[in-house]
Coordinates of N, CA and C in Angstrom, one line a residue:
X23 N 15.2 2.0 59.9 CA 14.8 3.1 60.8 C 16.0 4.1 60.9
X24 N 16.0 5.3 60.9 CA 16.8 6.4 60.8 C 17.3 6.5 62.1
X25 N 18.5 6.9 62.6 CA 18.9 7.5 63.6 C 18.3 9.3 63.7
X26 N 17.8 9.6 64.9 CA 17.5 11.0 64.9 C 18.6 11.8 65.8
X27 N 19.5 12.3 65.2 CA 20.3 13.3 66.1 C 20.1 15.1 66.1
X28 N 20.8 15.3 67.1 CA 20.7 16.6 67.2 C 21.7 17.4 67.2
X29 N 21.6 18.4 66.6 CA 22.7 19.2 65.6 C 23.6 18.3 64.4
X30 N 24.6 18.9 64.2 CA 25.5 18.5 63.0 C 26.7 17.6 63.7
X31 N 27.6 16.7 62.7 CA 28.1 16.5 62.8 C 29.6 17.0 62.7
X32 N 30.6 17.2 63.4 CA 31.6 17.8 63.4 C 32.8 16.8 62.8
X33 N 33.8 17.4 61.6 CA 34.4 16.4 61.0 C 36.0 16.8 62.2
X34 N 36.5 15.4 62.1 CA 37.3 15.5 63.1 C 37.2 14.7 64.7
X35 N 35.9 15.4 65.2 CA 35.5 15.2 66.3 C 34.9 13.4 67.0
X36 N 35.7 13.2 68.2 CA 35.2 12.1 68.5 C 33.8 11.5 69.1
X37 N 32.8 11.3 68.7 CA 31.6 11.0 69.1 C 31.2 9.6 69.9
X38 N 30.6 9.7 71.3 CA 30.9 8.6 72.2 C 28.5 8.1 71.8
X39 N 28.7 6.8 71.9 CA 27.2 6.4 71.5 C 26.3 6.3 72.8
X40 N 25.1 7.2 72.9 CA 24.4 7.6 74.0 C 23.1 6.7 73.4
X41 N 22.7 5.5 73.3 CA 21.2 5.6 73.2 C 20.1 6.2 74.4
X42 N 19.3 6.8 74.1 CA 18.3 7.2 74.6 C 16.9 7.1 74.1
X43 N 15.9 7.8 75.5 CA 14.7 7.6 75.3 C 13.7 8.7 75.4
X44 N 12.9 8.8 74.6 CA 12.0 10.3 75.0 C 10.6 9.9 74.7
X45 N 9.7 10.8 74.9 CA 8.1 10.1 75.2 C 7.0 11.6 74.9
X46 N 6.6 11.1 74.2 CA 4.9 12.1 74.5 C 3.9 11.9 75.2
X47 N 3.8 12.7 76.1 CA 2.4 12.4 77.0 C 1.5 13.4 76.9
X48 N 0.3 13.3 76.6 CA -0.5 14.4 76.4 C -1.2 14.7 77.4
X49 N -2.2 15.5 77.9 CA -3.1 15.3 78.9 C -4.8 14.6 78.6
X50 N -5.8 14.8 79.2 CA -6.9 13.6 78.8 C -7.4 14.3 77.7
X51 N -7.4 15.6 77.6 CA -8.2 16.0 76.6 C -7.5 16.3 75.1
X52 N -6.1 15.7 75.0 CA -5.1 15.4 74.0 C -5.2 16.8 73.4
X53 N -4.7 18.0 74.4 CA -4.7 19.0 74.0 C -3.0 19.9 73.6
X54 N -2.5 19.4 75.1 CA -1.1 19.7 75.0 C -0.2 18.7 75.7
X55 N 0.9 19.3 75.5 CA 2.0 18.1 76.0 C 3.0 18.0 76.8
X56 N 3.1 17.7 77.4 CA 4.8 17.7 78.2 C 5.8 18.2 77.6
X57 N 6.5 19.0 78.6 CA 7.6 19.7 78.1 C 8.8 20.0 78.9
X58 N 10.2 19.8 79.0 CA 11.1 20.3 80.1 C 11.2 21.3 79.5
X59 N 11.1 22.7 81.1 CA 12.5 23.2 80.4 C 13.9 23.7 81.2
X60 N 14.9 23.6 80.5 CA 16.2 23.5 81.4 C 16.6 25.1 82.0
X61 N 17.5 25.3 82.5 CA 17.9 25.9 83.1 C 18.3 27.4 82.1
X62 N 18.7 26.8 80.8 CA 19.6 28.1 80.0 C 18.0 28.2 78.6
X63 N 17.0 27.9 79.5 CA 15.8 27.9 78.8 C 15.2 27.2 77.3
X64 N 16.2 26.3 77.5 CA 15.8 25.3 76.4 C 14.9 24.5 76.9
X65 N 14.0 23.8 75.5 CA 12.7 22.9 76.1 C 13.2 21.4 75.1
X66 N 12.8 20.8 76.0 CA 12.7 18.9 75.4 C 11.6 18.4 75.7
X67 N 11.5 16.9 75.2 CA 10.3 16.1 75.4 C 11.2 15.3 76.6
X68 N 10.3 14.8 77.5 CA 10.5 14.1 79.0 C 11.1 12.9 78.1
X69 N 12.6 12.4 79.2 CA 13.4 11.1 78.6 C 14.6 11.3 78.9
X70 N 15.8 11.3 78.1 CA 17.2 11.1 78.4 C 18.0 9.7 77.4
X71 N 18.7 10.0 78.5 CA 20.2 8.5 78.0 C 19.5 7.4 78.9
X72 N 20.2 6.9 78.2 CA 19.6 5.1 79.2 C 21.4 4.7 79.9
X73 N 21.6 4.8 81.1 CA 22.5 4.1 81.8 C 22.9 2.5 80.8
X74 N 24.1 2.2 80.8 CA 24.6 1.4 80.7 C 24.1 0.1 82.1
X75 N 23.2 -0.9 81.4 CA 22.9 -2.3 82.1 C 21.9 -1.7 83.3
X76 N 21.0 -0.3 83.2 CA 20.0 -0.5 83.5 C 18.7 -1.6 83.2
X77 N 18.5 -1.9 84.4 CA 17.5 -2.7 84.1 C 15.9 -2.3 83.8
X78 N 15.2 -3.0 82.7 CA 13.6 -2.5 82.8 C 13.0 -3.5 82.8
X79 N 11.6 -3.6 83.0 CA 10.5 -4.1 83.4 C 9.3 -3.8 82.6
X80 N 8.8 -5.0 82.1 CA 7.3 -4.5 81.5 C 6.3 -4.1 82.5
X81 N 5.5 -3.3 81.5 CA 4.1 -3.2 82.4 C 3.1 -3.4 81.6

């Protein structure tokens, strides 16, 4: 399985390991999708970093 990152790597630079999580949700008529968008008007899919020894739960 590939790691998916975002942008380039910088040679030199120290890089700290974030796993995270992101998700598609469509609506019923699987027409469109979820979208954030931030502040300086960039858009992502709903998710993030996962905390260190968060706990999860099935459903």
């Amino acid at each position: 399985m590939d790691i998916i990152t975002f942008g380039e790597k910088k040679e030199g630079k120290d890089y700290i390991w974030r796993p995270a999580v992101y998700c598609l949700m469509f609506n019923s008529q699987k027409e469109k999708i979820a979208i954030i968008q931030t502040n300086d008007g960039n858009f992502f899919l709903p998710g993030g970093g996962i905390k260190k020894m968060r706990l999860t739960k099935s459903v």
